[in-house]
Short mmCIF file of C-alpha atoms and ligand atoms in Angstrom, two decimals:
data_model
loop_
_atom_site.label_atom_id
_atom_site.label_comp_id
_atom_site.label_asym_id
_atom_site.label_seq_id
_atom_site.Cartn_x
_atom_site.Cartn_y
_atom_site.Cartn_z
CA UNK A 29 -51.49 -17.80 42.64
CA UNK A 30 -54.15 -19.64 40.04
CA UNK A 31 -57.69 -19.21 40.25
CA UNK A 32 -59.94 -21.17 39.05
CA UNK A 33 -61.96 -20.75 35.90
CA UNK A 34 -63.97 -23.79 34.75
CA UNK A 35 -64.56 -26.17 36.95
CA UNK A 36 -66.48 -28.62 35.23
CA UNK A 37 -65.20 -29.27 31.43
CA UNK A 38 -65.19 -33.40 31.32
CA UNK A 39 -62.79 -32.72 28.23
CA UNK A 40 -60.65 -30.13 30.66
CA UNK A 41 -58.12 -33.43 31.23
CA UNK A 42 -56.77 -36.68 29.54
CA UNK A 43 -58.97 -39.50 31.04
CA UNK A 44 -55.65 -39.96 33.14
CA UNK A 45 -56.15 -43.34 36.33
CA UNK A 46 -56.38 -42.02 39.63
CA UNK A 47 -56.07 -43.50 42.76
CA UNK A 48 -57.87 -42.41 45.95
CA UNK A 49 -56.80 -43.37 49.23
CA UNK A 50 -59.69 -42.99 51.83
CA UNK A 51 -63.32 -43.56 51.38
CA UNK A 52 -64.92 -41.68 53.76
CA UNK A 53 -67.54 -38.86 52.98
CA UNK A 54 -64.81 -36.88 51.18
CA UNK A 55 -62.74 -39.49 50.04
CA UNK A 56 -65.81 -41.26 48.63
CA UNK A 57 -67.18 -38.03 46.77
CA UNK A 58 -64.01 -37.50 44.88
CA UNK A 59 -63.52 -40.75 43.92
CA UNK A 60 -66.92 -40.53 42.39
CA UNK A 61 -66.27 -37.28 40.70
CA UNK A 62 -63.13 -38.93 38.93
CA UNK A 63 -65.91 -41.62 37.60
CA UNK A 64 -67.82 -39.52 36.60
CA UNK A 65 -65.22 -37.75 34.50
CA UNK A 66 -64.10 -41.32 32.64
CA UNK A 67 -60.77 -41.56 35.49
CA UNK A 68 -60.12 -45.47 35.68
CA UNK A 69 -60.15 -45.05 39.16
CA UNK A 70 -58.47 -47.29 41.90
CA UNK A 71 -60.11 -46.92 45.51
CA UNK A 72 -58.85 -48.21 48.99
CA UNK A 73 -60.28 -47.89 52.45
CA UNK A 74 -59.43 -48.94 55.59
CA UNK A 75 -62.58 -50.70 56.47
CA UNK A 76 -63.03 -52.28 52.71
CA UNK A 77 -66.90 -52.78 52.97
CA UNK A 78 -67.04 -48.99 52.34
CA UNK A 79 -65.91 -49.42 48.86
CA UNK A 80 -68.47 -51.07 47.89
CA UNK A 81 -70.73 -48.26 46.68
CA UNK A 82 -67.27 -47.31 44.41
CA UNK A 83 -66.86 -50.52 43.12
CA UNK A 84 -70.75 -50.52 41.73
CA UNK A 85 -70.03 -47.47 40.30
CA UNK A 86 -66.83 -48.74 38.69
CA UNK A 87 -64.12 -48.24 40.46
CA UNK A 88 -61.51 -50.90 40.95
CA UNK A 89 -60.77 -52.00 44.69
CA UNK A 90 -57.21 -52.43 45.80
CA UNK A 91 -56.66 -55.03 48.67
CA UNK A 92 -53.88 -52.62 50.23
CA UNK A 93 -52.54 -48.84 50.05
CA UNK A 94 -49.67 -50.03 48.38
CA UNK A 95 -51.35 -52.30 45.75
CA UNK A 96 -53.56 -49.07 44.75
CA UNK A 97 -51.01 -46.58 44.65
CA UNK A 98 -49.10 -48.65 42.70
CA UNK A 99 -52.24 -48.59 40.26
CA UNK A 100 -52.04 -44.76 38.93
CA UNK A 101 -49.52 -42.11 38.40
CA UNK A 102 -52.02 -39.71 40.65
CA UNK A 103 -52.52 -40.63 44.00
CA UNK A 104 -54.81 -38.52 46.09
CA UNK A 105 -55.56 -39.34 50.10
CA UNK A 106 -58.57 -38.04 51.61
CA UNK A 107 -58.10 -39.54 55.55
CA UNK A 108 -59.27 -38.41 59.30
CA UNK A 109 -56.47 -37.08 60.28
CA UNK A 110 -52.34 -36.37 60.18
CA UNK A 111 -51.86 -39.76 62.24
CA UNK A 112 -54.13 -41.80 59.93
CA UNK A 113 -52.00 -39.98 56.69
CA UNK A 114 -48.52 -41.19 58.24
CA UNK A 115 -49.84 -44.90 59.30
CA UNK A 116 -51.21 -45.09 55.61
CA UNK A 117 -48.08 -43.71 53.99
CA UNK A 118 -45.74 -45.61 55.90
CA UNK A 119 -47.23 -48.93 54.92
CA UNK A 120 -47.30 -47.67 51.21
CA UNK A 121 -43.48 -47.04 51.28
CA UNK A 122 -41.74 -46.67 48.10
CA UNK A 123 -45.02 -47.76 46.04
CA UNK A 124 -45.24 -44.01 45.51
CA UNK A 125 -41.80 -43.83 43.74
CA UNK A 126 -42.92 -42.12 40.21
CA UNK A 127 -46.54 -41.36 41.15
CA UNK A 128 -47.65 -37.65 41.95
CA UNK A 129 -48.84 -38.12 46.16
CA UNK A 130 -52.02 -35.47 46.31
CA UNK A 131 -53.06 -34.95 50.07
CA UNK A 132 -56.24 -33.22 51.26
CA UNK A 133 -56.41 -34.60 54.66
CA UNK A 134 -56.93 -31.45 56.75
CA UNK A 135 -53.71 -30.34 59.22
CA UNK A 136 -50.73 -28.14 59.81
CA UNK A 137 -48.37 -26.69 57.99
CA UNK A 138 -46.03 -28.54 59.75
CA UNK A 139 -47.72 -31.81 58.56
CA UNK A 140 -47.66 -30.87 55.23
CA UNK A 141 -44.02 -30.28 55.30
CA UNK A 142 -43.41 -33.40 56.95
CA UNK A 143 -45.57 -35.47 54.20
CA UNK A 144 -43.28 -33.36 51.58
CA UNK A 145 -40.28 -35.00 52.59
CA UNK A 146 -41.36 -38.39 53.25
CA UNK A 147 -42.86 -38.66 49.92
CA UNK A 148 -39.33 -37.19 48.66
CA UNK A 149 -37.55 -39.74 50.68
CA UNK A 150 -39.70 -42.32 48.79
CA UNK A 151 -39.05 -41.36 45.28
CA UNK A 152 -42.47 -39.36 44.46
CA UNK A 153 -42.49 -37.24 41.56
CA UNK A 154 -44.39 -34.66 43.28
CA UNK A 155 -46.10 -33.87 46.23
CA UNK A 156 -49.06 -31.38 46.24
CA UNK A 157 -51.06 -30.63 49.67
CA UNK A 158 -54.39 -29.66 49.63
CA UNK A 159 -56.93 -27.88 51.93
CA UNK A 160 -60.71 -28.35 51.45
CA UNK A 161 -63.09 -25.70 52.15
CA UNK A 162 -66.63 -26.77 51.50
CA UNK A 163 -68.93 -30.06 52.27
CA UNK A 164 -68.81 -33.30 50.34
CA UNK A 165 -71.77 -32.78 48.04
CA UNK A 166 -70.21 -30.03 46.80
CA UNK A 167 -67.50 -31.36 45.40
CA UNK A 168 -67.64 -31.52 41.33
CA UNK A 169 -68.97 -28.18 41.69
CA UNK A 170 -67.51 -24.61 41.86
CA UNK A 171 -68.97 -24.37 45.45
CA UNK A 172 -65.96 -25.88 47.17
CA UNK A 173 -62.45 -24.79 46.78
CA UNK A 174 -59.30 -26.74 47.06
CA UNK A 175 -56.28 -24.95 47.96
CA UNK A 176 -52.90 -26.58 46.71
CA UNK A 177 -49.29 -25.75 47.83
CA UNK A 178 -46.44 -27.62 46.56
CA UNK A 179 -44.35 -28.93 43.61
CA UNK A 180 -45.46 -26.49 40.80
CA UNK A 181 -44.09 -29.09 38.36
CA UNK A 182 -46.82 -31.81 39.36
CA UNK A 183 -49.67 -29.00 39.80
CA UNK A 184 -48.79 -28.44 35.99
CA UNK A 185 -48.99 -31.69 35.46
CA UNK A 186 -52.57 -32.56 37.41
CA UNK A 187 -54.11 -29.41 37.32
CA UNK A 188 -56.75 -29.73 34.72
CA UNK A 189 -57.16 -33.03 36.67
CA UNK A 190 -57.58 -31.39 40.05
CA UNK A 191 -59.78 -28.31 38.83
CA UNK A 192 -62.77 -31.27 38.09
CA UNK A 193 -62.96 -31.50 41.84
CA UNK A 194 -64.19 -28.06 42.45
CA UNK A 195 -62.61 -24.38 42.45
CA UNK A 196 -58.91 -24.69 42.24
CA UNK A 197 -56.12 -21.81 43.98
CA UNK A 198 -52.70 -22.73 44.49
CA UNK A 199 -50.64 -21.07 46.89
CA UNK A 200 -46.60 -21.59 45.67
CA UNK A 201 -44.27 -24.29 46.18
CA UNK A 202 -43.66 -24.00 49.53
CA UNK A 203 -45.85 -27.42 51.02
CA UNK A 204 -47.33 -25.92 53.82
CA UNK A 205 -48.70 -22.84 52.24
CA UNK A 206 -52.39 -24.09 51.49
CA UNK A 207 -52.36 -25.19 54.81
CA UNK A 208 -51.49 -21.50 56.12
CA UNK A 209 -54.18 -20.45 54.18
CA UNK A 210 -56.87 -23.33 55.35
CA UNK A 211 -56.17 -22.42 59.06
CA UNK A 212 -56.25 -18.39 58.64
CA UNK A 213 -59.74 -18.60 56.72
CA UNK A 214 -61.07 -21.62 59.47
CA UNK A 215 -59.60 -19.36 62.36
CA UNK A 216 -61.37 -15.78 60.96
CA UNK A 217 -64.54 -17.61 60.08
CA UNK A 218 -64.43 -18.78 63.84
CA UNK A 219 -63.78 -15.80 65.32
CA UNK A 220 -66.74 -13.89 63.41
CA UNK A 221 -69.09 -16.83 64.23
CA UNK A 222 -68.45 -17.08 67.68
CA UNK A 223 -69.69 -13.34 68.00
CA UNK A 224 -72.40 -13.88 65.76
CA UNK A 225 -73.66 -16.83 67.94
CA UNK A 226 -73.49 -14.49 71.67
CA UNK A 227 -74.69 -11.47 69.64
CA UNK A 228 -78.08 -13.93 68.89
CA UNK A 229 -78.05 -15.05 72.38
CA UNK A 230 -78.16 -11.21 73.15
CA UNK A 231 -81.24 -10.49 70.57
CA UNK A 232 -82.85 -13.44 72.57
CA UNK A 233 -82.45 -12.14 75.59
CA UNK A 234 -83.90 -9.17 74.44
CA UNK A 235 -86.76 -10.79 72.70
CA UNK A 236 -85.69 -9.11 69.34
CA UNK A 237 -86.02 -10.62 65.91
CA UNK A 238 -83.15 -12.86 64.78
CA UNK A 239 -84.17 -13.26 61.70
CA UNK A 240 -84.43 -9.80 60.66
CA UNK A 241 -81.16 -8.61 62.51
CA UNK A 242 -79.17 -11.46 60.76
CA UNK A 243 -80.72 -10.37 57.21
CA UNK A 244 -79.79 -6.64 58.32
CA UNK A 245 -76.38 -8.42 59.50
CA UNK A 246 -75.53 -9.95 56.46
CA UNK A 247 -76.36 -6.99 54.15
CA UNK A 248 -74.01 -4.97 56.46
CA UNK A 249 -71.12 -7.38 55.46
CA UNK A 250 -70.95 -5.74 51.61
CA UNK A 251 -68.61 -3.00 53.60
CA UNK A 252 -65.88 -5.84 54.93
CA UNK A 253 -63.91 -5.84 51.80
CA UNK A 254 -63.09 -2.31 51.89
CA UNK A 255 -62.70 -2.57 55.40
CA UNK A 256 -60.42 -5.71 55.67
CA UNK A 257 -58.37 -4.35 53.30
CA UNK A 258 -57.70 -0.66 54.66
CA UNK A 259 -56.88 -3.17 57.41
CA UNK A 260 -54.22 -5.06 56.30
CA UNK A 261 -52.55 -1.87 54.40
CA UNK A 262 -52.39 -0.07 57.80
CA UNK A 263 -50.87 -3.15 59.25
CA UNK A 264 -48.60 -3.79 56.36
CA UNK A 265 -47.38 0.56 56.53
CA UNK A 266 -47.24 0.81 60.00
CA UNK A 267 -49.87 3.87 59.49
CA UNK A 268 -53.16 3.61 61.01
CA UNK A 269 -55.83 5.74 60.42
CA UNK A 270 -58.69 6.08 63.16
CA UNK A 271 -60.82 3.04 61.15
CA UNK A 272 -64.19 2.54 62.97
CA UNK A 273 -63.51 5.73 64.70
CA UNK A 274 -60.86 6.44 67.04
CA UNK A 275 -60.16 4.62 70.10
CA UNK A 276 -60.97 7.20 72.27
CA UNK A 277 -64.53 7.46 71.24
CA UNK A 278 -64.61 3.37 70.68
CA UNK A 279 -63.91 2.79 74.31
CA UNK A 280 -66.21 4.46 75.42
CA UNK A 281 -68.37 2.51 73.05
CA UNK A 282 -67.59 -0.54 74.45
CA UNK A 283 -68.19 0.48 78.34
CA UNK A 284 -72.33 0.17 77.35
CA UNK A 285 -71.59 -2.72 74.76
CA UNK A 286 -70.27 -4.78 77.76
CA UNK A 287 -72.31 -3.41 80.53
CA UNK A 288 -75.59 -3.98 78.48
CA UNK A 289 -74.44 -7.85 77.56
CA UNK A 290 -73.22 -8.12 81.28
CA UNK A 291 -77.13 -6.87 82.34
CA UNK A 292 -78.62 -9.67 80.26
CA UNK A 293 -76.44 -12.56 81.57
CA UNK A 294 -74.35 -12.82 77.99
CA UNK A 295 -70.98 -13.19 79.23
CA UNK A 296 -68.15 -10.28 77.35
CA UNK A 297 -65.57 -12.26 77.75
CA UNK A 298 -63.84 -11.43 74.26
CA UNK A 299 -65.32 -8.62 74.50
CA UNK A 300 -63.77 -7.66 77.43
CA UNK A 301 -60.20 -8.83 75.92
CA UNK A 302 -60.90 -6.21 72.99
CA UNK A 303 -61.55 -3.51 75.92
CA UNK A 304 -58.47 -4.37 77.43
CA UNK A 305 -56.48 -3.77 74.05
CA UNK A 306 -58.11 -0.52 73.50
CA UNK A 307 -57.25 0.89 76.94
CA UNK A 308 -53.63 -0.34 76.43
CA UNK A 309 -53.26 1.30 73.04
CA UNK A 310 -54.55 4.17 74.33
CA UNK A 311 -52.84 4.19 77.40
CA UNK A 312 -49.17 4.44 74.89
CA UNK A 313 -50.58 7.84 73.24
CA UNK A 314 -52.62 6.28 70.30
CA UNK A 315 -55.96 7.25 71.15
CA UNK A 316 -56.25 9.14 68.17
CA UNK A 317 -55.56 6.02 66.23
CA UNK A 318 -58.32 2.95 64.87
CA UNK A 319 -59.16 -0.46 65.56
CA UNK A 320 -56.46 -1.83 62.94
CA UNK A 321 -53.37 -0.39 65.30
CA UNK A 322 -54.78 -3.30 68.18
CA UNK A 323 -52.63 -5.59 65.99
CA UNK A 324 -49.26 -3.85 67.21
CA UNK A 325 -50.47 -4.93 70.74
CA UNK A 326 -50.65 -9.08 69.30
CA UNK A 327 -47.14 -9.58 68.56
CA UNK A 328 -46.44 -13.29 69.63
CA UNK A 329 -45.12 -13.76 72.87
CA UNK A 330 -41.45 -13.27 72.48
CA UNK A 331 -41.59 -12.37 69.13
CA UNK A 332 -38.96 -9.20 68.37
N1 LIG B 404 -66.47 -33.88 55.60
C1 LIG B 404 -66.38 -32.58 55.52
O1 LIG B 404 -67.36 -31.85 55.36
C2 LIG B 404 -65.01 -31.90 55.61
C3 LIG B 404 -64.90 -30.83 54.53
C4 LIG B 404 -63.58 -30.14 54.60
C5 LIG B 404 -62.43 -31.14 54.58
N2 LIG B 404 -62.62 -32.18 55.60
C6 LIG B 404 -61.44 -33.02 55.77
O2 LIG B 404 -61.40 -34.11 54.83
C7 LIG B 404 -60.74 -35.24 55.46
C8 LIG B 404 -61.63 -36.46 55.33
O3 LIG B 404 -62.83 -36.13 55.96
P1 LIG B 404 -64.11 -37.10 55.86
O4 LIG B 404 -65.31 -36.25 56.09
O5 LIG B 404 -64.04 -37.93 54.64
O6 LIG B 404 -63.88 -38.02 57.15
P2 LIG B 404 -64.56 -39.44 57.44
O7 LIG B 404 -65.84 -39.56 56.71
O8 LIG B 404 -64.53 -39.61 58.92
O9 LIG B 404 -63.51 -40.49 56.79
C9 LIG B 404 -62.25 -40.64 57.38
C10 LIG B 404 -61.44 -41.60 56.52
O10 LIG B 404 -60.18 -41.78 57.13
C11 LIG B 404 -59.97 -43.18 57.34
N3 LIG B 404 -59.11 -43.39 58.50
C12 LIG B 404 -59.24 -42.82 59.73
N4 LIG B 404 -58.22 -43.25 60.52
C13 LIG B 404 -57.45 -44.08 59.76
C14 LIG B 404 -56.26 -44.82 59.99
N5 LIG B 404 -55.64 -44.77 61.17
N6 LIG B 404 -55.75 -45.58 58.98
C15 LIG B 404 -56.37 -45.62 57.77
N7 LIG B 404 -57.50 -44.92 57.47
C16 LIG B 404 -58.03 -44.17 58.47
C17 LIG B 404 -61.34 -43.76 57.51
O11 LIG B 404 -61.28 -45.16 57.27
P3 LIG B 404 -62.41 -46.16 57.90
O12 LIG B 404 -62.71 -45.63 59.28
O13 LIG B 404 -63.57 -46.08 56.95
O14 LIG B 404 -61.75 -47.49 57.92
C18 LIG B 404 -62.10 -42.99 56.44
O15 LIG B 404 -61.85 -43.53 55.18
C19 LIG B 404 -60.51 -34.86 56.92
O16 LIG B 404 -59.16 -34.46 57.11
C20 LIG B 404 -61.43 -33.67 57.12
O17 LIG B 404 -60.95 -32.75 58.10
C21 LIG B 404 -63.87 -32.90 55.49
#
């Protein structure tokens, strides 16, 4: 996997025409980041009016998809959605035979896949999908990264290109890697915030200081590397440790943890799920063991 190093040397790539499918607020801020590196770029939106502000800044407007893919050997599509990405792709057809087809619309890994062969099917050189983690304004910075999966050929060929839009990884050839990744790091960051949000409703309820607990919080986070990755070893060997303690003791932890939320009105309900994992585990002899060996008990359902 590549990680990014400079993210912003104008003389990084050749001055190469890029096309950008999709003008909305992402759409809109790459195309201006290939202007601003000297990228004769060709824009195309769905609602044209929106190019306008593209145009001023000296882009060139295509009436169609097609006609603007047809315009560079780089194509990149920044749309809503995987429906919006198929309706757009489909009326391009084989105007993509040649070009390099760059896709950072967010979905599945199954979507990426999908886009992988139809932009086979259509003659593309390559076919690259990408998954954006960070806000428009960022982009042209190294505070947003773009993770690519997919023909390692065209990456080659566009990365110096692609690493002006922000911090670059790439993730193999496989298409729907990136999007693996983008959903595991949406999924954890949504799991931790959803706590973080009850545990504030708790401190309310308690009429503590949220602004002191979350600066107390955050400093506590310098262990989680350490921590995540004793983690994943202990998944990976089978061998778990008694991380955060054992479970006997834990349990017992979490009897207050809930009751006291429960007392306040803060519903437990995840918390009450973790409870039930812990007196499973322990229930099949592994009291002794940590948090980590929950995982054996979240095999999918039906999985061997
Ligand atoms: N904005 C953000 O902060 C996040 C950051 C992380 C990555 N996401 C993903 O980026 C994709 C684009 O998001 P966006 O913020 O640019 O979205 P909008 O501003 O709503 O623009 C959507 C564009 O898609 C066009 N569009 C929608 N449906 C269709 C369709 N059926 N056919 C053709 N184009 C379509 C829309 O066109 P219009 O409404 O202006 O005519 C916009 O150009 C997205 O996957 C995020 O998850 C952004």
């Amino acid at each position: 996997m590549t990680t990014a190093t400079d993210t912003n040397n104008p003389t990084a790539a050749e001055a190469r025409p890029v096309t950008v499918l999709g003008l909305g607020a992402m759409g809109s801020a790459i195309a201006r980041t290939f202007l601003e590196h000297g990228h004769p770029t060709t824009v195309w939106n769905r609602t044209a009016a929106k190019a306008a502000p593209l145009t001023d800044a000296g882009a060139t407007t295509a009436p169609t998809a097609a006609e603007a893919v047809a315009a560079s050997p780089l194509v990149v599509v920044a749309l809503l959605d995987g429906t919006a990405v198929e309706q757009v792709l489909t009326s391009v057809g084989t105007a993509i035979t040649g070009r390099t087809l760059v896709n950072l619309t967010s979905g599945s890994p199954s979507q990426a896949r999908a886009n992988e062969r139809r932009a086979r099917d259509h003659g593309a050189a390559g076919y690259l999908d990408g998954k954006v983690m960070g806000d428009p304004p960022y982009v042209g910075t190294p505070n947003i990264l773009f993770a690519f999966s997919g023909s390692g050929s065209a990456f080659a060929a566009h990365e110096a290109t692609l690493r002006e839009l922000g911090t670059v990884t790439y993730h193999g050839e496989e298409p729907g890697a990136a999007a693996v990744e983008f959903l595991a790091q949406v999924a954890t960051s949504y799991e931790l915030l959803i706590g973080y949000l009850h545990t504030l409703r708790l401190l309310r309820a308690e009429g503590a200081d949220l602004a002191g607990f979350t600066e107390r919080f955050g400093a506590s986070l310098a262990v989680f590397p350490a921590l995540l990755t004793s983690m994943a070893q202990a998944v990976e060997s089978g061998k778990y440790g008694p991380d955060l303690g054992s479970l006997d003791v834990q349990a017992a932890l979490m009897d207050d943890l809930i009751g006291h939320r429960e007392s306040l009105g803060v519903e437990a309900v995840r918390m009450r799920e973790v409870k039930k994992l812990m007196d499973r585990r322990i229930a099949d002899g592994h009291g002794d063991q940590g948090f980590s060996s929950l995982f054996e008990l979240l095999a999918p359902q039906g999985a061997a």
